[in-house]
Amino acid sequence: MINIVLFGPPGAGKGTQSAKLIDKYSLLHISTGDLFRKHLKEGTPLGKLAQEYMSKGNLVPDQVVIDMVKDKIKSSGEIEGVIFDGFPRTVKQAEALDAMLVGMDTGITTLVELMVTEDELKKRLAERAHKENRPDDAKPEVIENRIAVYKSETVPVAQYYEKLGKYSAVVGIGDIDQIFENLCREVDNHLLK
Ligand code: AMP
């Protein structure tokens, strides 16, 4: 299996690059943010719970996210691998993911970080709020909090995979196809290891 963690702050371009990776490598896409938004739209209890955290830019509790990812993988049948987008966002989630994958006789191929400056992120999030009607992108204080949470809770996930020799990074600003090409090179390098 090929299992890729696409990593980066909100607005780094994880969704855009995931879509291209899925096409190329025929993988299952798991975006925990998209799953929560789907639950919210359908008015499920999980959606309502998640909304309390999402609206403030806080993280949904680890166990809730981990159980949702487990369910998604279980219900997806035979798969060739997964692109994890927006997950894991804490070291606890990373540890749970690794244990889950060991149970399936597989593991993370690589975590690829999309590197984008903070000014560029804020610009992109403001544009996305307008285009996609995402309330969590609309308020400056919520954006600030999401970036602060990313730094304190999520950056350690990259360090966790770095210690395992699975970290890679590409510049996330510029031509989308060029970023994708660089991303694929990193994935292919790790597949050869
Ligand atoms: P995203 O679309 O990935 O930026 O996620 C939107 C929001 O969903 C986040 O700000 C969190 O409130 C919540 N969320 C998504 N993924 C996770 C995760 N792995 N852990 C905790 N909360 C998450």
PDB file of C-alpha atoms and ligand atoms in Angstrom:
ATOM      1  CA  MET A   1       0.000   0.000   0.000  1.00  0.00           C
ATOM      2  CA  ILE A   2       0.991   3.624  -0.475  1.00  0.00           C
ATOM      3  CA  ASN A   3      -0.064   5.777   2.460  1.00  0.00           C
ATOM      4  CA  ILE A   4       0.715   9.468   2.251  1.00  0.00           C
ATOM      5  CA  VAL A   5       0.177  12.145   4.861  1.00  0.00           C
ATOM      6  CA  LEU A   6      -0.254  15.477   3.117  1.00  0.00           C
ATOM      7  CA  PHE A   7       0.818  17.975   5.717  1.00  0.00           C
ATOM      8  CA  GLY A   8       0.698  21.737   6.075  1.00  0.00           C
ATOM      9  CA  PRO A   9      -1.161  24.611   7.701  1.00  0.00           C
ATOM     10  CA  PRO A  10      -4.726  25.555   6.742  1.00  0.00           C
ATOM     11  CA  GLY A  11      -4.573  27.047   3.246  1.00  0.00           C
ATOM     12  CA  ALA A  12      -1.368  25.252   2.202  1.00  0.00           C
ATOM     13  CA  GLY A  13      -3.111  23.575  -0.748  1.00  0.00           C
ATOM     14  CA  LYS A  14      -3.615  20.090   0.708  1.00  0.00           C
ATOM     15  CA  GLY A  15      -7.045  19.663  -0.901  1.00  0.00           C
ATOM     16  CA  THR A  16      -5.847  20.721  -4.360  1.00  0.00           C
ATOM     17  CA  GLN A  17      -2.797  18.475  -4.304  1.00  0.00           C
ATOM     18  CA  SER A  18      -4.744  15.539  -2.786  1.00  0.00           C
ATOM     19  CA  ALA A  19      -7.097  15.530  -5.750  1.00  0.00           C
ATOM     20  CA  LYS A  20      -4.132  15.219  -8.124  1.00  0.00           C
ATOM     21  CA  LEU A  21      -2.435  12.515  -6.028  1.00  0.00           C
ATOM     22  CA  ILE A  22      -5.605  10.395  -5.907  1.00  0.00           C
ATOM     23  CA  ASP A  23      -5.775  10.423  -9.709  1.00  0.00           C
ATOM     24  CA  LYS A  24      -2.164   9.467 -10.139  1.00  0.00           C
ATOM     25  CA  TYR A  25      -1.834   6.765  -7.482  1.00  0.00           C
ATOM     26  CA  SER A  26      -5.492   5.526  -7.241  1.00  0.00           C
ATOM     27  CA  LEU A  27      -5.728   6.057  -3.511  1.00  0.00           C
ATOM     28  CA  LEU A  28      -8.554   6.585  -1.060  1.00  0.00           C
ATOM     29  CA  HIS A  29      -8.771  10.216   0.053  1.00  0.00           C
ATOM     30  CA  ILE A  30      -9.458  10.790   3.730  1.00  0.00           C
ATOM     31  CA  SER A  31      -9.927  14.451   4.579  1.00  0.00           C
ATOM     32  CA  THR A  32     -11.124  14.652   8.167  1.00  0.00           C
ATOM     33  CA  GLY A  33     -12.226  18.278   7.623  1.00  0.00           C
ATOM     34  CA  ASP A  34     -14.395  17.203   4.643  1.00  0.00           C
ATOM     35  CA  LEU A  35     -15.842  14.305   6.668  1.00  0.00           C
ATOM     36  CA  PHE A  36     -16.811  16.662   9.487  1.00  0.00           C
ATOM     37  CA  ARG A  37     -18.369  19.122   7.020  1.00  0.00           C
ATOM     38  CA  LYS A  38     -20.389  16.248   5.497  1.00  0.00           C
ATOM     39  CA  HIS A  39     -21.645  15.212   8.936  1.00  0.00           C
ATOM     40  CA  LEU A  40     -22.509  18.821   9.691  1.00  0.00           C
ATOM     41  CA  LYS A  41     -24.485  19.176   6.458  1.00  0.00           C
ATOM     42  CA  GLU A  42     -26.385  15.973   7.228  1.00  0.00           C
ATOM     43  CA  GLY A  43     -27.078  17.174  10.771  1.00  0.00           C
ATOM     44  CA  THR A  44     -25.640  14.077  12.497  1.00  0.00           C
ATOM     45  CA  PRO A  45     -24.704  14.168  16.212  1.00  0.00           C
ATOM     46  CA  LEU A  46     -21.042  13.886  15.180  1.00  0.00           C
ATOM     47  CA  GLY A  47     -21.469  16.910  12.909  1.00  0.00           C
ATOM     48  CA  LYS A  48     -23.034  18.930  15.710  1.00  0.00           C
ATOM     49  CA  LEU A  49     -20.262  17.983  18.121  1.00  0.00           C
ATOM     50  CA  ALA A  50     -17.534  18.830  15.585  1.00  0.00           C
ATOM     51  CA  GLN A  51     -19.106  22.191  14.803  1.00  0.00           C
ATOM     52  CA  GLU A  52     -18.527  23.401  18.382  1.00  0.00           C
ATOM     53  CA  TYR A  53     -14.790  23.037  17.792  1.00  0.00           C
ATOM     54  CA  MET A  54     -14.605  23.938  14.098  1.00  0.00           C
ATOM     55  CA  SER A  55     -16.406  27.256  14.501  1.00  0.00           C
ATOM     56  CA  LYS A  56     -13.719  28.416  16.939  1.00  0.00           C
ATOM     57  CA  GLY A  57     -10.787  26.993  14.989  1.00  0.00           C
ATOM     58  CA  ASN A  58     -10.071  24.401  17.689  1.00  0.00           C
ATOM     59  CA  LEU A  59      -9.318  20.721  17.160  1.00  0.00           C
ATOM     60  CA  VAL A  60     -12.039  18.119  17.551  1.00  0.00           C
ATOM     61  CA  PRO A  61     -11.023  15.715  20.387  1.00  0.00           C
ATOM     62  CA  ASP A  62      -8.542  13.040  19.297  1.00  0.00           C
ATOM     63  CA  GLN A  63     -10.660   9.976  20.024  1.00  0.00           C
ATOM     64  CA  VAL A  64     -13.590  11.326  17.995  1.00  0.00           C
ATOM     65  CA  VAL A  65     -11.326  11.892  14.971  1.00  0.00           C
ATOM     66  CA  ILE A  66      -9.522   8.552  15.345  1.00  0.00           C
ATOM     67  CA  ASP A  67     -12.801   6.589  15.517  1.00  0.00           C
ATOM     68  CA  MET A  68     -14.132   8.396  12.443  1.00  0.00           C
ATOM     69  CA  VAL A  69     -10.966   7.564  10.435  1.00  0.00           C
ATOM     70  CA  LYS A  70     -11.108   3.916  11.553  1.00  0.00           C
ATOM     71  CA  ASP A  71     -14.734   3.672  10.403  1.00  0.00           C
ATOM     72  CA  LYS A  72     -13.922   5.247   7.061  1.00  0.00           C
ATOM     73  CA  ILE A  73     -11.080   2.798   6.373  1.00  0.00           C
ATOM     74  CA  LYS A  74     -13.146  -0.175   7.534  1.00  0.00           C
ATOM     75  CA  SER A  75     -16.068   0.726   5.282  1.00  0.00           C
ATOM     76  CA  SER A  76     -13.890   1.302   2.210  1.00  0.00           C
ATOM     77  CA  GLY A  77     -13.204  -2.364   1.343  1.00  0.00           C
ATOM     78  CA  GLU A  78     -10.088  -3.269  -0.662  1.00  0.00           C
ATOM     79  CA  ILE A  79      -7.874  -0.223  -1.080  1.00  0.00           C
ATOM     80  CA  GLU A  80      -4.449   0.391  -2.586  1.00  0.00           C
ATOM     81  CA  GLY A  81      -3.584   3.046  -0.065  1.00  0.00           C
ATOM     82  CA  VAL A  82      -4.713   6.298   1.487  1.00  0.00           C
ATOM     83  CA  ILE A  83      -4.003  10.009   1.204  1.00  0.00           C
ATOM     84  CA  PHE A  84      -4.498  11.493   4.637  1.00  0.00           C
ATOM     85  CA  ASP A  85      -5.399  15.158   4.341  1.00  0.00           C
ATOM     86  CA  GLY A  86      -5.718  17.164   7.567  1.00  0.00           C
ATOM     87  CA  PHE A  87      -5.001  14.063   9.651  1.00  0.00           C
ATOM     88  CA  PRO A  88      -3.099  13.323  11.873  1.00  0.00           C
ATOM     89  CA  ARG A  89      -3.124  16.741  13.522  1.00  0.00           C
ATOM     90  CA  THR A  90      -1.697  15.703  16.915  1.00  0.00           C
ATOM     91  CA  VAL A  91       1.004  13.236  17.966  1.00  0.00           C
ATOM     92  CA  LYS A  92      -1.690  11.154  19.676  1.00  0.00           C
ATOM     93  CA  GLN A  93      -3.542  10.863  16.347  1.00  0.00           C
ATOM     94  CA  ALA A  94      -0.265   9.912  14.600  1.00  0.00           C
ATOM     95  CA  GLU A  95       0.392   7.153  17.126  1.00  0.00           C
ATOM     96  CA  ALA A  96      -3.149   5.820  16.735  1.00  0.00           C
ATOM     97  CA  LEU A  97      -2.824   5.929  12.934  1.00  0.00           C
ATOM     98  CA  ASP A  98       0.459   4.024  12.998  1.00  0.00           C
ATOM     99  CA  ALA A  99      -1.054   1.351  15.254  1.00  0.00           C
ATOM    100  CA  MET A 100      -4.049   1.093  12.922  1.00  0.00           C
ATOM    101  CA  LEU A 101      -1.795   0.670   9.856  1.00  0.00           C
ATOM    102  CA  VAL A 102       0.431  -1.911  11.580  1.00  0.00           C
ATOM    103  CA  GLY A 103      -2.771  -3.890  12.160  1.00  0.00           C
ATOM    104  CA  MET A 104      -3.290  -3.811   8.373  1.00  0.00           C
ATOM    105  CA  ASP A 105       0.319  -4.893   7.698  1.00  0.00           C
ATOM    106  CA  THR A 106       1.241  -1.534   6.266  1.00  0.00           C
ATOM    107  CA  GLY A 107       2.526   1.886   7.363  1.00  0.00           C
ATOM    108  CA  ILE A 108       3.005   5.496   6.321  1.00  0.00           C
ATOM    109  CA  THR A 109       5.103   5.805   3.142  1.00  0.00           C
ATOM    110  CA  THR A 110       5.917   9.456   3.760  1.00  0.00           C
ATOM    111  CA  LEU A 111       4.591  12.674   5.254  1.00  0.00           C
ATOM    112  CA  VAL A 112       5.011  15.524   2.755  1.00  0.00           C
ATOM    113  CA  GLU A 113       4.838  19.065   4.079  1.00  0.00           C
ATOM    114  CA  LEU A 114       3.609  21.833   1.784  1.00  0.00           C
ATOM    115  CA  MET A 115       5.593  24.881   2.842  1.00  0.00           C
ATOM    116  CA  VAL A 116       3.808  28.234   2.552  1.00  0.00           C
ATOM    117  CA  THR A 117       4.526  31.583   4.241  1.00  0.00           C
ATOM    118  CA  GLU A 118       2.076  32.877   6.845  1.00  0.00           C
ATOM    119  CA  ASP A 119       1.165  35.991   4.799  1.00  0.00           C
ATOM    120  CA  GLU A 120       0.293  33.832   1.800  1.00  0.00           C
ATOM    121  CA  LEU A 121      -1.837  31.534   3.997  1.00  0.00           C
ATOM    122  CA  LYS A 122      -3.880  34.405   5.370  1.00  0.00           C
ATOM    123  CA  LYS A 123      -4.453  35.733   1.858  1.00  0.00           C
ATOM    124  CA  ARG A 124      -5.571  32.310   0.587  1.00  0.00           C
ATOM    125  CA  LEU A 125      -7.884  31.656   3.548  1.00  0.00           C
ATOM    126  CA  ALA A 126      -9.622  35.003   3.061  1.00  0.00           C
ATOM    127  CA  GLU A 127     -10.161  34.160  -0.638  1.00  0.00           C
ATOM    128  CA  ARG A 128     -11.420  30.650   0.184  1.00  0.00           C
ATOM    129  CA  ALA A 129     -13.896  31.983   2.758  1.00  0.00           C
ATOM    130  CA  HIS A 130     -15.394  34.070  -0.015  1.00  0.00           C
ATOM    131  CA  LYS A 131     -15.447  31.335  -2.681  1.00  0.00           C
ATOM    132  CA  GLU A 132     -16.409  28.258  -0.649  1.00  0.00           C
ATOM    133  CA  ASN A 133     -18.526  29.850   2.040  1.00  0.00           C
ATOM    134  CA  ARG A 134     -16.451  28.319   4.832  1.00  0.00           C
ATOM    135  CA  PRO A 135     -17.250  30.202   8.051  1.00  0.00           C
ATOM    136  CA  ASP A 136     -14.049  28.961   9.739  1.00  0.00           C
ATOM    137  CA  ASP A 137     -12.034  30.820   7.089  1.00  0.00           C
ATOM    138  CA  ALA A 138     -14.026  34.033   7.386  1.00  0.00           C
ATOM    139  CA  LYS A 139     -13.190  35.491  10.806  1.00  0.00           C
ATOM    140  CA  PRO A 140      -9.660  36.813  11.342  1.00  0.00           C
ATOM    141  CA  GLU A 141      -9.608  35.657  14.992  1.00  0.00           C
ATOM    142  CA  VAL A 142     -10.614  32.123  13.958  1.00  0.00           C
ATOM    143  CA  ILE A 143      -7.895  32.060  11.278  1.00  0.00           C
ATOM    144  CA  GLU A 144      -5.337  33.274  13.855  1.00  0.00           C
ATOM    145  CA  ASN A 145      -6.429  30.526  16.250  1.00  0.00           C
ATOM    146  CA  ARG A 146      -6.236  27.816  13.576  1.00  0.00           C
ATOM    147  CA  ILE A 147      -2.682  28.858  12.746  1.00  0.00           C
ATOM    148  CA  ALA A 148      -1.733  28.997  16.466  1.00  0.00           C
ATOM    149  CA  VAL A 149      -3.238  25.513  17.045  1.00  0.00           C
ATOM    150  CA  TYR A 150      -1.361  24.263  13.990  1.00  0.00           C
ATOM    151  CA  LYS A 151       1.932  25.508  15.452  1.00  0.00           C
ATOM    152  CA  SER A 152       1.406  24.123  18.945  1.00  0.00           C
ATOM    153  CA  GLU A 153      -0.433  20.827  18.275  1.00  0.00           C
ATOM    154  CA  THR A 154       0.244  19.861  14.674  1.00  0.00           C
ATOM    155  CA  VAL A 155       3.861  20.841  13.909  1.00  0.00           C
ATOM    156  CA  PRO A 156       5.076  18.110  16.341  1.00  0.00           C
ATOM    157  CA  VAL A 157       3.468  15.528  14.004  1.00  0.00           C
ATOM    158  CA  ALA A 158       6.050  16.444  11.310  1.00  0.00           C
ATOM    159  CA  GLN A 159       8.814  16.021  13.882  1.00  0.00           C
ATOM    160  CA  TYR A 160       7.363  12.649  14.886  1.00  0.00           C
ATOM    161  CA  TYR A 161       7.610  11.346  11.297  1.00  0.00           C
ATOM    162  CA  GLU A 162      11.003  13.001  10.799  1.00  0.00           C
ATOM    163  CA  LYS A 163      12.380  10.843  13.620  1.00  0.00           C
ATOM    164  CA  LEU A 164      11.055   7.811  11.735  1.00  0.00           C
ATOM    165  CA  GLY A 165      12.845   8.943   8.527  1.00  0.00           C
ATOM    166  CA  LYS A 166       9.550   9.556   6.770  1.00  0.00           C
ATOM    167  CA  TYR A 167       9.487  13.351   6.485  1.00  0.00           C
ATOM    168  CA  SER A 168       9.741  15.267   3.219  1.00  0.00           C
ATOM    169  CA  ALA A 169       8.851  18.800   2.160  1.00  0.00           C
ATOM    170  CA  VAL A 170       8.091  20.800  -0.966  1.00  0.00           C
ATOM    171  CA  VAL A 171       7.566  24.518  -1.541  1.00  0.00           C
ATOM    172  CA  GLY A 172       3.801  25.072  -1.705  1.00  0.00           C
ATOM    173  CA  ILE A 173       3.807  28.411  -3.541  1.00  0.00           C
ATOM    174  CA  GLY A 174       3.858  28.756  -7.319  1.00  0.00           C
ATOM    175  CA  ASP A 175       2.522  26.756 -10.218  1.00  0.00           C
ATOM    176  CA  ILE A 176       0.137  23.984  -9.058  1.00  0.00           C
ATOM    177  CA  ASP A 177       1.472  21.441 -11.577  1.00  0.00           C
ATOM    178  CA  GLN A 178       5.062  22.202 -10.626  1.00  0.00           C
ATOM    179  CA  ILE A 179       4.247  21.728  -6.922  1.00  0.00           C
ATOM    180  CA  PHE A 180       2.593  18.434  -7.839  1.00  0.00           C
ATOM    181  CA  GLU A 181       5.635  17.268  -9.781  1.00  0.00           C
ATOM    182  CA  ASN A 182       7.886  18.007  -6.800  1.00  0.00           C
ATOM    183  CA  LEU A 183       5.433  16.231  -4.490  1.00  0.00           C
ATOM    184  CA  CYS A 184       5.421  13.098  -6.670  1.00  0.00           C
ATOM    185  CA  ARG A 185       9.222  13.065  -6.716  1.00  0.00           C
ATOM    186  CA  GLU A 186       9.243  12.975  -2.900  1.00  0.00           C
ATOM    187  CA  VAL A 187       6.627  10.207  -2.792  1.00  0.00           C
ATOM    188  CA  ASP A 188       8.501   8.139  -5.398  1.00  0.00           C
ATOM    189  CA  ASN A 189      11.795   8.575  -3.505  1.00  0.00           C
ATOM    190  CA  HIS A 190      10.190   7.217  -0.351  1.00  0.00           C
ATOM    191  CA  LEU A 191       8.605   4.312  -2.255  1.00  0.00           C
ATOM    192  CA  LEU A 192      12.106   3.209  -3.290  1.00  0.00           C
ATOM    193  CA  LYS A 193      13.374   3.184   0.323  1.00  0.00           C
TER     194      LYS A 193
HETATM  195  P1  AMP B   1      -9.719  21.358   7.618  1.00  0.00           P
HETATM  196  O1  AMP B   1     -10.728  21.399   6.530  1.00  0.00           O
HETATM  197  O2  AMP B   1      -8.782  20.174   7.499  1.00  0.00           O
HETATM  198  O3  AMP B   1      -8.960  22.645   7.782  1.00  0.00           O
HETATM  199  O4  AMP B   1     -10.525  21.117   8.974  1.00  0.00           O
HETATM  200  C1  AMP B   1     -11.521  22.019   9.429  1.00  0.00           C
HETATM  201  C2  AMP B   1     -11.710  21.854  10.923  1.00  0.00           C
HETATM  202  O5  AMP B   1     -12.142  20.514  11.216  1.00  0.00           O
HETATM  203  C3  AMP B   1     -10.465  22.050  11.766  1.00  0.00           C
HETATM  204  O6  AMP B   1     -10.213  23.403  12.040  1.00  0.00           O
HETATM  205  C4  AMP B   1     -10.826  21.260  13.024  1.00  0.00           C
HETATM  206  O7  AMP B   1     -11.759  21.962  13.834  1.00  0.00           O
HETATM  207  C5  AMP B   1     -11.566  20.060  12.443  1.00  0.00           C
HETATM  208  N1  AMP B   1     -10.615  18.972  12.125  1.00  0.00           N
HETATM  209  C6  AMP B   1     -10.308  18.483  10.884  1.00  0.00           C
HETATM  210  N2  AMP B   1      -9.414  17.498  10.958  1.00  0.00           N
HETATM  211  C7  AMP B   1      -9.111  17.347  12.278  1.00  0.00           C
HETATM  212  C8  AMP B   1      -8.214  16.493  12.990  1.00  0.00           C
HETATM  213  N3  AMP B   1      -7.431  15.603  12.363  1.00  0.00           N
HETATM  214  N4  AMP B   1      -8.180  16.634  14.344  1.00  0.00           N
HETATM  215  C9  AMP B   1      -8.960  17.517  14.990  1.00  0.00           C
HETATM  216  N5  AMP B   1      -9.811  18.362  14.370  1.00  0.00           N
HETATM  217  C10 AMP B   1      -9.895  18.283  13.022  1.00  0.00           C
END
